[in-house]
Structure formats: C-alpha cells, structure tokens
Coordinates of C-alpha atoms in Angstrom, one line a residue:
M1 CA -95.1 -91.8 -178.4
Y2 CA -98.5 -90.8 -177.0
D3 CA -100.6 -93.6 -175.6
L4 CA -103.7 -92.8 -177.7
M5 CA -107.0 -94.4 -176.6
R6 CA -109.1 -92.2 -178.8
K7 CA -111.2 -94.1 -181.4
L8 CA -110.8 -93.4 -185.1
P9 CA -114.0 -94.1 -187.2
I10 CA -112.2 -95.9 -190.0
G11 CA -114.8 -97.5 -192.3
I12 CA -117.7 -96.5 -190.0
Q13 CA -120.4 -94.9 -191.9
T14 CA -123.2 -94.8 -189.3
F15 CA -123.6 -91.6 -187.4
E16 CA -125.4 -93.3 -184.5
D17 CA -122.4 -95.8 -184.1
I18 CA -119.9 -93.0 -184.1
R19 CA -121.7 -91.0 -181.4
R20 CA -122.9 -93.9 -179.2
K21 CA -119.5 -95.7 -179.3
N22 CA -117.5 -92.5 -178.7
Y23 CA -115.6 -92.4 -182.0
L24 CA -114.0 -89.1 -183.0
Y25 CA -116.2 -87.0 -185.2
V26 CA -115.5 -83.9 -187.3
D27 CA -118.6 -81.7 -186.7
K28 CA -120.5 -81.0 -189.9
T29 CA -123.8 -80.6 -188.2
A30 CA -124.1 -76.8 -188.8
L31 CA -124.2 -77.5 -192.5
V32 CA -126.6 -80.4 -192.0
W33 CA -129.1 -78.0 -190.2
R34 CA -128.7 -75.3 -192.8
M35 CA -129.4 -77.8 -195.7
A36 CA -132.3 -79.4 -193.9
N37 CA -133.9 -76.0 -193.1
M38 CA -133.0 -74.0 -196.2
G39 CA -134.0 -76.3 -199.0
K40 CA -135.6 -79.6 -200.0
P41 CA -134.2 -81.5 -203.0
Y42 CA -130.4 -81.8 -203.1
F43 CA -127.8 -83.6 -205.1
L44 CA -124.1 -83.9 -204.2
S45 CA -121.3 -85.6 -206.2
R46 CA -118.1 -86.5 -204.4
P47 CA -115.3 -89.1 -204.8
R48 CA -115.6 -92.5 -203.2
R49 CA -114.8 -92.8 -199.5
F50 CA -115.2 -89.2 -198.9
G51 CA -117.9 -89.3 -196.3
K52 CA -121.1 -89.2 -198.4
S53 CA -122.6 -92.2 -196.6
L54 CA -121.8 -90.8 -193.2
L55 CA -123.4 -87.5 -194.2
L56 CA -126.6 -89.2 -195.2
S57 CA -126.6 -91.2 -192.0
T58 CA -126.3 -87.9 -190.1
F59 CA -129.3 -86.5 -191.9
E60 CA -131.2 -89.8 -191.1
S61 CA -130.5 -89.4 -187.3
Y62 CA -131.5 -85.7 -187.5
F63 CA -134.8 -86.4 -189.2
L64 CA -135.5 -89.3 -186.9
G65 CA -135.4 -86.7 -184.1
K66 CA -132.5 -88.4 -182.2
K67 CA -131.6 -85.3 -180.2
E68 CA -129.3 -87.2 -177.8
L69 CA -126.9 -88.1 -180.6
F70 CA -126.2 -84.4 -181.3
E71 CA -125.3 -83.3 -177.7
G72 CA -122.3 -81.0 -177.8
L73 CA -122.4 -80.5 -181.5
A74 CA -123.1 -77.3 -183.4
I75 CA -126.6 -78.3 -184.4
E76 CA -127.7 -78.6 -180.7
K77 CA -127.8 -74.7 -180.5
M78 CA -129.6 -74.4 -183.8
E79 CA -132.4 -76.9 -183.7
T80 CA -135.4 -76.3 -181.3
E81 CA -138.1 -78.8 -182.4
W82 CA -136.5 -82.1 -183.1
K83 CA -139.4 -83.6 -185.0
E84 CA -139.5 -87.2 -186.1
Y85 CA -140.1 -87.8 -189.8
P86 CA -140.5 -91.1 -191.8
V87 CA -137.2 -91.7 -193.5
L88 CA -136.7 -93.8 -196.6
H89 CA -133.0 -94.6 -196.9
I90 CA -131.8 -96.2 -200.2
D91 CA -128.2 -97.5 -200.4
L92 CA -127.1 -98.8 -203.8
N93 CA -123.5 -99.2 -202.8
A94 CA -123.4 -102.8 -201.8
E95 CA -124.4 -104.8 -204.8
K96 CA -122.7 -106.1 -207.9
Y97 CA -124.6 -104.7 -210.9
D98 CA -123.9 -107.1 -213.8
K99 CA -127.4 -108.1 -214.9
P100 CA -130.6 -106.1 -215.4
E101 CA -132.4 -107.9 -212.6
K102 CA -129.8 -107.0 -210.0
L103 CA -131.0 -103.3 -209.9
N104 CA -134.6 -104.4 -209.8
E105 CA -134.0 -106.8 -207.0
I106 CA -132.3 -104.2 -204.7
L107 CA -134.9 -101.5 -205.3
S108 CA -137.7 -104.1 -204.8
N109 CA -136.0 -105.2 -201.5
H110 CA -136.1 -101.7 -200.2
L111 CA -139.7 -101.2 -201.2
T112 CA -140.7 -104.5 -199.6
Q113 CA -139.3 -103.5 -196.2
W114 CA -141.1 -100.1 -196.3
E115 CA -144.4 -101.8 -197.5
L116 CA -144.3 -104.0 -194.5
K117 CA -144.4 -100.9 -192.4
Y118 CA -146.7 -98.6 -194.5
G119 CA -148.7 -101.1 -196.6
K120 CA -149.0 -101.7 -200.3
G121 CA -151.6 -100.8 -202.9
I122 CA -153.1 -103.7 -204.8
D123 CA -152.5 -102.0 -208.2
E124 CA -148.9 -101.0 -207.5
R125 CA -146.9 -103.3 -209.7
T126 CA -144.0 -101.3 -211.1
L127 CA -141.1 -100.1 -209.0
S128 CA -142.0 -96.5 -209.5
S129 CA -145.7 -96.9 -208.6
R130 CA -144.7 -98.9 -205.4
F131 CA -142.3 -96.1 -204.5
G132 CA -144.8 -93.4 -205.0
G133 CA -147.4 -95.4 -203.0
V134 CA -145.0 -95.9 -200.0
I135 CA -144.2 -92.2 -199.9
R136 CA -147.9 -91.2 -199.9
R137 CA -148.9 -93.7 -197.3
A138 CA -145.9 -92.9 -195.0
C139 CA -146.9 -89.2 -195.1
E140 CA -150.6 -89.9 -194.5
Q141 CA -150.0 -92.5 -191.7
T142 CA -147.5 -90.4 -189.7
G143 CA -148.9 -87.0 -190.4
Q144 CA -145.3 -85.9 -191.4
Q145 CA -143.7 -85.4 -194.8
V146 CA -141.3 -88.0 -195.8
V147 CA -137.5 -87.8 -196.1
V148 CA -135.8 -89.7 -198.9
L149 CA -132.0 -90.4 -198.8
V150 CA -130.3 -92.1 -201.7
D151 CA -126.7 -93.2 -201.3
E152 CA -124.6 -93.8 -204.4
Y153 CA -127.4 -93.3 -206.8
D154 CA -125.0 -93.9 -209.8
K155 CA -123.4 -97.2 -208.6
P156 CA -125.3 -99.3 -211.2
L157 CA -124.5 -96.8 -214.0
L158 CA -120.8 -96.8 -213.2
Q159 CA -120.5 -100.6 -213.1
A160 CA -122.3 -100.9 -216.5
I161 CA -120.3 -98.0 -218.1
N162 CA -118.7 -100.3 -220.7
N163 CA -121.9 -102.2 -221.5
L164 CA -124.2 -99.8 -223.4
E165 CA -127.2 -102.0 -223.5
L166 CA -127.0 -102.7 -219.7
L167 CA -126.3 -99.0 -219.1
D168 CA -129.4 -98.0 -221.0
D169 CA -131.5 -100.5 -219.1
Y170 CA -130.3 -99.1 -215.7
R171 CA -130.8 -95.6 -217.0
Q172 CA -134.5 -96.3 -217.9
T173 CA -135.1 -98.0 -214.5
L174 CA -133.5 -95.2 -212.5
K175 CA -135.1 -92.4 -214.5
A176 CA -138.6 -93.7 -213.8
F177 CA -137.8 -94.5 -210.1
Y178 CA -136.2 -91.2 -209.3
G179 CA -138.9 -89.3 -211.3
V180 CA -141.4 -90.2 -208.6
L181 CA -139.6 -87.7 -206.3
K182 CA -140.9 -84.9 -208.5
S183 CA -144.5 -86.1 -208.7
A184 CA -144.6 -86.9 -204.9
D185 CA -143.2 -83.4 -203.9
R186 CA -146.1 -82.5 -201.7
Y187 CA -145.5 -85.5 -199.5
L188 CA -141.7 -84.9 -199.1
R189 CA -140.0 -82.9 -196.4
F190 CA -136.4 -83.5 -197.7
V191 CA -134.7 -85.3 -200.6
F192 CA -130.9 -85.9 -200.8
L193 CA -129.2 -88.0 -203.6
T194 CA -125.4 -88.6 -203.5
G195 CA -123.1 -90.2 -206.0
V196 CA -119.6 -90.1 -207.5
T197 CA -120.8 -88.7 -210.9
K198 CA -123.4 -86.4 -212.3
F199 CA -124.5 -88.0 -215.5
S200 CA -125.5 -85.9 -218.4
Q201 CA -127.0 -86.9 -221.8
V202 CA -128.3 -90.0 -220.2
S203 CA -131.4 -88.3 -218.7
V204 CA -131.3 -90.0 -215.4
F205 CA -132.6 -86.8 -213.7
S206 CA -134.6 -85.5 -216.7
D207 CA -137.9 -86.2 -214.7
L208 CA -136.3 -84.7 -211.5
N209 CA -135.0 -81.4 -212.8
Q210 CA -135.7 -79.4 -209.6
L211 CA -132.7 -80.9 -207.8
N212 CA -130.3 -78.4 -206.2
D213 CA -127.0 -79.5 -207.3
I214 CA -124.6 -78.4 -204.6
S215 CA -121.5 -80.2 -205.9
M216 CA -119.7 -77.0 -206.9
K217 CA -121.4 -74.4 -204.7
P218 CA -119.1 -72.6 -202.2
P219 CA -121.3 -72.9 -199.1
Y220 CA -121.2 -76.7 -199.3
A221 CA -117.6 -77.2 -200.5
T222 CA -116.5 -78.6 -197.2
V223 CA -119.5 -80.7 -196.3
C224 CA -117.4 -83.8 -197.0
G225 CA -113.7 -83.9 -196.3
I226 CA -111.6 -82.3 -193.5
T227 CA -110.5 -78.7 -193.6
R228 CA -107.0 -77.7 -192.3
Q229 CA -108.6 -76.1 -189.2
E230 CA -110.8 -79.2 -188.5
L231 CA -107.7 -81.3 -188.8
V232 CA -105.9 -79.4 -186.1
D233 CA -108.9 -78.8 -183.9
T234 CA -110.1 -82.5 -183.9
F235 CA -106.8 -84.5 -184.3
T236 CA -104.0 -82.6 -182.6
P237 CA -103.1 -85.5 -180.3
E238 CA -103.0 -87.8 -183.4
L239 CA -100.9 -85.3 -185.2
K240 CA -98.4 -85.2 -182.4
N241 CA -98.3 -89.0 -182.3
L242 CA -97.6 -89.1 -186.1
S243 CA -94.9 -86.5 -185.7
E244 CA -93.0 -88.5 -183.1
A245 CA -93.4 -91.8 -185.1
N246 CA -91.8 -90.1 -188.2
Q247 CA -89.3 -88.0 -186.3
L248 CA -90.8 -84.8 -187.6
T249 CA -91.9 -81.6 -185.9
F250 CA -95.6 -80.8 -185.6
E251 CA -95.4 -78.2 -188.4
E252 CA -93.4 -80.6 -190.6
T253 CA -96.1 -83.2 -190.1
L254 CA -98.8 -80.7 -191.1
Q255 CA -96.9 -79.8 -194.2
K256 CA -96.4 -83.5 -195.1
M257 CA -100.2 -84.2 -194.4
T258 CA -101.0 -81.2 -196.7
A259 CA -98.8 -82.3 -199.5
T260 CA -100.0 -86.0 -199.3
Y261 CA -103.7 -85.7 -198.5
D262 CA -105.0 -82.2 -198.9
G263 CA -105.7 -80.2 -202.1
Y264 CA -109.2 -81.3 -203.1
H265 CA -111.2 -78.2 -204.2
F266 CA -114.8 -78.6 -205.3
C267 CA -115.3 -74.9 -206.0
E268 CA -112.9 -72.3 -207.3
F269 CA -113.7 -69.9 -204.5
A270 CA -113.6 -72.4 -201.5
E271 CA -110.9 -73.8 -199.4
G272 CA -109.5 -77.2 -199.9
V273 CA -110.2 -80.3 -197.9
F274 CA -108.1 -83.4 -196.9
N275 CA -109.2 -86.8 -197.9
P276 CA -110.8 -88.2 -194.7
F277 CA -110.1 -91.9 -195.4
S278 CA -106.4 -91.3 -195.8
V279 CA -106.1 -88.9 -192.9
L280 CA -107.7 -91.5 -190.5
N281 CA -105.6 -94.3 -191.8
S282 CA -102.4 -92.3 -191.5
F283 CA -103.2 -91.7 -187.9
D284 CA -104.0 -95.3 -187.3
G285 CA -100.8 -96.6 -189.0
C286 CA -98.6 -93.9 -187.8
K287 CA -97.2 -93.4 -191.4
F288 CA -97.9 -91.7 -194.7
D289 CA -99.1 -94.1 -197.3
S290 CA -101.5 -94.3 -200.3
Y291 CA -104.5 -95.4 -198.3
W292 CA -107.3 -94.0 -200.5
F293 CA -105.7 -94.9 -203.8
Q294 CA -105.2 -98.5 -202.7
T295 CA -108.9 -99.0 -201.9
G296 CA -109.9 -99.0 -205.6
T297 CA -107.8 -99.4 -208.7
P298 CA -109.2 -97.1 -211.5
T299 CA -108.9 -99.8 -214.2
F300 CA -112.0 -98.4 -216.0
L301 CA -110.3 -94.9 -216.1
V302 CA -107.2 -96.4 -217.8
E303 CA -109.3 -98.2 -220.3
L304 CA -111.2 -95.0 -221.0
L305 CA -107.9 -93.2 -221.5
Q306 CA -106.6 -95.8 -223.9
K307 CA -109.8 -95.9 -225.9
S308 CA -109.8 -92.1 -226.2
E309 CA -106.1 -92.0 -227.2
Y310 CA -105.9 -89.0 -224.8
D311 CA -102.5 -87.4 -224.6
L312 CA -101.4 -88.4 -221.0
R313 CA -98.8 -85.6 -220.9
T314 CA -101.6 -83.1 -220.9
L315 CA -103.4 -84.9 -218.1
L316 CA -100.3 -85.3 -216.0
S317 CA -99.3 -81.7 -216.2
G318 CA -102.7 -80.1 -215.5
I319 CA -105.3 -79.3 -218.0
E320 CA -107.3 -76.1 -218.5
V321 CA -110.9 -76.6 -219.4
P322 CA -114.3 -74.9 -219.2
V323 CA -116.7 -76.0 -216.6
S324 CA -118.9 -77.5 -219.2
S325 CA -116.3 -80.1 -220.0
F326 CA -115.9 -81.6 -216.6
A327 CA -118.9 -80.8 -214.3
E328 CA -121.1 -83.5 -215.8
Y329 CA -120.2 -86.9 -217.1
K330 CA -121.1 -87.2 -220.8
M331 CA -120.9 -90.5 -222.7
D332 CA -118.0 -89.3 -224.8
V333 CA -115.1 -91.7 -225.3
N334 CA -112.9 -88.8 -226.5
N335 CA -113.3 -86.8 -223.3
P336 CA -112.3 -88.9 -220.2
I337 CA -111.9 -85.7 -218.1
P338 CA -115.3 -85.5 -216.5
L339 CA -115.2 -89.0 -215.1
I340 CA -111.5 -88.6 -214.0
Y341 CA -112.4 -85.4 -212.1
Q342 CA -115.6 -86.7 -210.5
S343 CA -113.8 -89.9 -209.4
G344 CA -111.4 -87.8 -207.4
Y345 CA -108.2 -88.1 -209.4
L346 CA -108.3 -84.5 -210.6
T347 CA -109.5 -81.5 -208.8
I348 CA -109.8 -77.7 -209.3
K349 CA -106.5 -76.0 -208.7
D350 CA -107.0 -72.5 -210.3
Y351 CA -109.7 -70.4 -212.1
D352 CA -109.3 -67.9 -214.9
R353 CA -112.0 -65.3 -214.2
E354 CA -111.6 -63.5 -217.6
F355 CA -112.1 -66.6 -219.7
Q356 CA -113.9 -68.7 -217.1
N357 CA -111.6 -71.6 -217.5
Y358 CA -110.6 -74.1 -214.7
L359 CA -107.2 -75.7 -214.2
L360 CA -107.6 -79.3 -213.2
D361 CA -104.7 -81.2 -211.7
F362 CA -104.0 -84.0 -209.2
P363 CA -105.1 -82.9 -205.7
N364 CA -102.0 -84.2 -203.9
D365 CA -99.0 -86.5 -203.9
E366 CA -101.0 -89.6 -202.9
V367 CA -103.2 -89.3 -206.0
R368 CA -100.5 -87.9 -208.4
Y369 CA -97.9 -90.8 -207.8
G370 CA -100.6 -93.4 -207.1
F371 CA -102.2 -92.7 -210.5
M372 CA -98.9 -92.6 -212.4
N373 CA -97.7 -95.8 -210.7
F374 CA -100.9 -97.4 -211.8
L375 CA -100.6 -96.3 -215.3
V376 CA -97.0 -97.5 -215.8
P377 CA -97.7 -101.2 -216.5
F378 CA -100.3 -100.2 -219.2
Y379 CA -97.7 -98.2 -221.1
T380 CA -94.3 -99.7 -220.3
P381 CA -92.7 -103.1 -219.4
M382 CA -92.5 -102.1 -215.7
K383 CA -94.7 -104.1 -213.4
N384 CA -95.9 -102.7 -210.0
N385 CA -93.2 -104.4 -208.1
D386 CA -90.5 -103.3 -210.6
Q387 CA -91.1 -99.6 -210.4
G388 CA -89.3 -98.9 -207.1
F389 CA -86.2 -100.7 -208.4
Y390 CA -86.1 -98.9 -211.8
I391 CA -86.9 -95.4 -210.5
G392 CA -84.4 -95.9 -207.5
K393 CA -81.6 -96.9 -209.8
F394 CA -82.3 -94.1 -212.2
I395 CA -82.1 -91.5 -209.4
Q396 CA -79.0 -93.0 -207.8
E397 CA -77.1 -92.9 -211.1
L398 CA -78.0 -89.3 -211.7
R399 CA -77.2 -88.3 -208.1
T400 CA -73.6 -89.8 -208.6
G401 CA -73.1 -88.2 -211.9
D402 CA -73.1 -91.5 -213.8
Y403 CA -75.2 -90.4 -216.7
E404 CA -73.9 -93.1 -218.9
A405 CA -75.2 -95.8 -216.6
F406 CA -78.5 -93.9 -216.5
L407 CA -78.8 -93.8 -220.3
T408 CA -77.7 -97.4 -220.7
R409 CA -80.4 -98.4 -218.2
L410 CA -83.0 -96.3 -220.0
E411 CA -82.0 -98.0 -223.2
A412 CA -82.5 -101.4 -221.6
F413 CA -85.9 -100.2 -220.3
F414 CA -87.1 -99.4 -223.8
A415 CA -85.8 -102.6 -225.2
G416 CA -88.2 -104.5 -222.8
I417 CA -91.3 -102.8 -224.1
P418 CA -93.6 -105.4 -225.7
Y419 CA -94.4 -104.6 -229.3
E420 CA -98.1 -104.6 -228.7
L421 CA -97.7 -101.8 -226.1
N422 CA -96.0 -99.6 -228.7
D423 CA -97.8 -98.0 -231.6
Q424 CA -94.6 -96.5 -232.9
T425 CA -95.9 -92.9 -232.7
E426 CA -93.8 -90.1 -231.4
R427 CA -96.4 -89.4 -228.8
H428 CA -96.3 -92.8 -227.3
Y429 CA -92.5 -92.6 -226.8
Q430 CA -93.0 -89.1 -225.3
V431 CA -95.6 -90.4 -222.9
I432 CA -93.3 -93.2 -221.6
F433 CA -90.4 -90.7 -221.1
Y434 CA -92.9 -88.4 -219.4
L435 CA -94.1 -91.1 -217.0
V436 CA -90.5 -92.1 -216.1
F437 CA -89.4 -88.6 -215.3
K438 CA -92.6 -87.7 -213.5
L439 CA -92.1 -90.7 -211.2
M440 CA -88.6 -89.7 -210.5
G441 CA -90.1 -86.4 -209.1
Q442 CA -91.2 -88.3 -206.0
F443 CA -87.7 -88.5 -204.8
T444 CA -85.7 -85.7 -206.5
E445 CA -86.5 -82.4 -208.2
A446 CA -87.5 -83.5 -211.7
E447 CA -89.4 -81.6 -214.4
V448 CA -90.7 -82.8 -217.6
R449 CA -92.5 -80.7 -220.2
S450 CA -94.5 -81.5 -223.3
S451 CA -94.2 -77.9 -224.7
R452 CA -91.5 -76.7 -227.1
G453 CA -90.7 -73.7 -224.8
R454 CA -88.5 -75.8 -222.4
A455 CA -86.3 -78.8 -222.5
D456 CA -87.9 -82.2 -222.6
A457 CA -86.7 -83.0 -219.1
V458 CA -84.7 -81.4 -216.3
V459 CA -83.5 -83.3 -213.3
K460 CA -81.9 -81.5 -210.4
T461 CA -79.8 -83.4 -207.8
P462 CA -77.6 -81.9 -205.0
K463 CA -74.6 -81.8 -207.3
Y464 CA -75.9 -81.8 -210.8
I465 CA -78.6 -80.3 -213.1
Y466 CA -79.4 -82.5 -216.1
V467 CA -81.0 -80.9 -219.2
F468 CA -82.4 -83.6 -221.6
E469 CA -83.6 -83.1 -225.1
F470 CA -84.9 -86.2 -227.1
K471 CA -85.1 -86.4 -230.9
L472 CA -87.3 -88.9 -232.7
N473 CA -85.5 -89.7 -236.0
G474 CA -83.3 -86.6 -235.4
T475 CA -79.7 -86.4 -234.3
A476 CA -78.1 -86.0 -230.9
E477 CA -76.2 -83.0 -232.3
E478 CA -79.6 -81.4 -233.2
A479 CA -80.8 -82.0 -229.7
L480 CA -77.7 -80.3 -228.1
K481 CA -78.1 -77.4 -230.6
Q482 CA -81.7 -76.9 -229.6
I483 CA -80.8 -76.8 -225.9
D484 CA -78.4 -73.9 -226.7
E485 CA -80.5 -72.0 -229.3
K486 CA -83.7 -72.2 -227.2
G487 CA -82.0 -71.0 -224.1
Y488 CA -82.8 -74.0 -222.0
L489 CA -79.8 -73.4 -219.8
I490 CA -80.5 -69.8 -219.0
P491 CA -82.4 -70.5 -215.7
Y492 CA -79.4 -72.4 -214.3
K493 CA -76.5 -70.0 -215.2
V494 CA -76.2 -68.7 -211.6
D495 CA -76.7 -72.1 -210.0
H496 CA -73.7 -73.6 -208.2
R497 CA -74.3 -77.1 -209.5
E498 CA -72.6 -78.6 -212.5
V499 CA -75.0 -78.5 -215.6
V500 CA -75.0 -81.5 -217.9
K501 CA -76.6 -81.2 -221.4
I502 CA -77.7 -84.5 -222.9
G503 CA -79.0 -84.9 -226.4
V504 CA -80.6 -88.2 -227.3
E505 CA -81.6 -89.8 -230.6
F506 CA -84.6 -92.0 -230.5
S507 CA -85.1 -94.4 -233.5
A508 CA -88.7 -95.3 -234.5
E509 CA -87.3 -98.2 -236.4
S510 CA -85.5 -99.8 -233.3
R511 CA -88.1 -98.4 -230.9
N512 CA -85.2 -97.3 -228.6
L513 CA -82.5 -94.8 -227.8
S514 CA -80.0 -95.2 -230.6
R515 CA -77.3 -92.6 -229.7
W516 CA -76.6 -89.8 -227.3
L517 CA -74.2 -86.9 -226.7
V518 CA -73.2 -85.3 -223.5
E519 CA -71.8 -81.8 -222.8
I520 CA -70.8 -80.5 -219.4
K521 CA -71.1 -76.7 -218.8

C-alpha cells in the first residue's frame, strides 16, 4: 500500500480553500477563462454533487482577481489583466424551503449583506427592486461591471414540487428576481446560474430569455465531472493505492472505476465523465461503493414514477426519446423522464442521427443497482436489508442447478407481497420479475426482456443457462412451447453449458406462481 499524504477535496466546494490548503484539483480553468471571455449570461444544469458549487467558486476567485490562486493552472497562461470585479454570489442550497417566507428570507439576507456594502435606495422595497439597485450601485461605485453567480437556482422549486400552491409562489418570486438580470444587463460583466433542472412551462426564466444554456453543448460537456484522462493524470497514485487494496491490476482498477462511476454523457457528441464525488470517496475509502447514490435517496422520483404509472421495465432497459421530452422539466405527471435524467439517474448513451432520438440509460453500475435496490421496497416485500439475502440465495441455487429450490423461493417471495402493493395487473407482476432478475445481474450474467422477441429472462452461470418464460393465466406447457417456437434457445445451441427451459404459470387469482415445468436440453 502506498502511504498517501495527498489531500482529497471531499465535500470542499470553495476553490480558495482547495488551492491554499493544497488539496488535489482537477484543472478546469481553461474552460473557466473561455466562458468568462466569450460570453456573459450562462445557465448549466448538472446532477447534485457534480462540482457546480466548486465551479462557481472558481469563477468567483477569478473575477475577484486572485491571481495567486491560479498559479500553475491552465488559466495562468491565458489571463493577462486579472481585474477585480464586484461579485454577488447567491447560494440557495442550504435552506429548507417549506414555507413561502423561507425563500424571501434567504434572498433578503443576501441583499442585506450587499446593501451594507453598496447602500440601499429608500424606495427599494421589493426583492427585485433591491436586487436591481444593488447591481447598479455596485457598478457605479467600483467602476466595474458586476458578476452575479447563482448556485442551485432551482432548490426551492424542487423542494416544493409536490405542493403546487407553494411551487407557484416560488416561481413568481424567482421569475421577478431573476428577471432583474435582463433589465440590468448594462451593469453586468458576467452571469452564471446553475441547478439540477431546467424548468419549462413554469416560466422561471421567461423574463431572462437571453441565457446561454450550455447544459447539452459539446464544448462545455466536461466542465463538471472528471474525464478518463483527468482521472489518470491527476490521481495515478490514488489509483495504484486502490489497485493494491483490492488486489487488482492498475488496468483492472481503471475498468472497475469506469463501470462503476463513469458513463455520464451530457451531449451526444462529447466524451463521458466520472462522478467526482464517488471517485474521491472511493480513493479515500480504498473500496468501490455507492457513495453518490447514498447521499440522497430519490424518494420524490419513486413517488413520481408511481403517480405516473410509468412502465419501469422500459426505464430499466433504456428508453429512446426525442430531446424535447427530457432536456427540460415539464410539470407533467405522466412523463417522469426529464426529472430522472436531470437528477443524474439517466444519461445519454446513444443518438440516432436520422430520427434525432436519444437513448437514455443508467450511466453506470453505481446508479443502475442503487436505483433498482431503492425501488425494490416500493414494489416488493423485500426491505433494503433483505435484498442481499434474497438475491444471494437465488443466485446460489441457480449456480448449483437447484432450480426447484429457486422456484420455490420465488413462490415464497411472491406470497409475501402485501395486497396493497399489488394491483393485480400483468404489468405489475412483470415489473417485480424484472426487478428481481435485473438485481441478479450484479453478480451473474442475467438478462431480462419486456419484448416478445426474446424469453422473459435468461440467467447464465458457469455450468447452466436458464431460459424462463412466465405466463399470466396461461399454462406452463404453453410457456415451454413458446420457448421452442420462438427460437429462444437458438443463441445457446453451440454453448457448452447445460440449457434448462423453465415454463412458469402465474395465477392472477392467487397472485403467485401456481405451477412450473422444466425441460433440460
């Protein structure tokens, strides 16, 4: 094991702290300079804990002219003037927004601090008039245009997403407040707003329609997150330490890091990035774990899925959609995809140039299995601490060829589903099967399909290949016949492993497996 004394900036979102206290830093300053000098009003949406706050803090240090913090970084060779500008930095992240006055209070608090420095007009009574007055006076008093940085602009909206009255109140407040940034344009040097979502049909930005939304533009795709090259260039000692701790080669560690934490694509033409929070924590803990997923349980997303009656099998297998259906969050209970994408649980995996459709899927194994594990208690009798036991037993039984024990355990599993969880529709049963087999894929080669072109599920172990077909109110004989007639076994004809066909009857009346037949090829 390497004796590492290098400091990892876990949870540190202040650029000045990182630089003065000698924390490791992935150099994004070339992009910072480009944005600062090629445009003025920007908007960026990225998932939580993806480096948005650190990015804004970097801009703040740059516009305050703190040249010494940028020594040795790319921007040092690009910037020649290092002017100091007045910076108004608004952070909406650290408040619980459960009442209308909460948003007013935090905005007013920011304004009061700035007014102590730049003064207040006697006729400025509303939040928007006070904001406009501060911007104008800051520019007039310093002789420099003003920089406005807004961190997590949408935090109040997200917290009020299930309270339409409160959501509308916040929308009206923020619409007026952010609208000032358009009327005050002549006093502004640079504006940058960040958040998790880009809201549509709620008009938050209707008075600020000149924003340059860089969320899906290729030149800015890697402004947050860590590229593979940055990972190797910045963290090779940490990668070697992780390799030794887990008894892997350096290349195996890179592959494991890629499968677990890479895969976020914010543009169809750009390279993917690693989740920075998970990367740093894996180095710190010397193991692979679900660090990002564990920091925030997406309960509101599950509630949205349940309200929408969205077919989870489609979501869990990757979904093809036009950009209009996921790039902006619309208040549409029947389409949860935009919020799931913008929250970081789905990402762009492919693009059909002819029809201009995007394939959205889980970015990596951390999110894939974290999301499915989180879903399980909402759809099945399994609690979080039961999942490892159930899935482990299922896999052990199939590995040893004990398919009877597997099916008996699956029968007991369905018997434990509370009635209120089960709407007795075929799709609900299929979703539960789907989740179980998908979770088995963490530990063995398991495929589960929702289409009719393939078997319902295929599980491959070192000695066996199991081909499952489930029939709701059909017979086990019909299930086996379908496996043969549809040619589900053809892909495995030349495989050395024993192929086991399993046809299962599922009774809607008993809400359980009622009978099964097995044939060995």
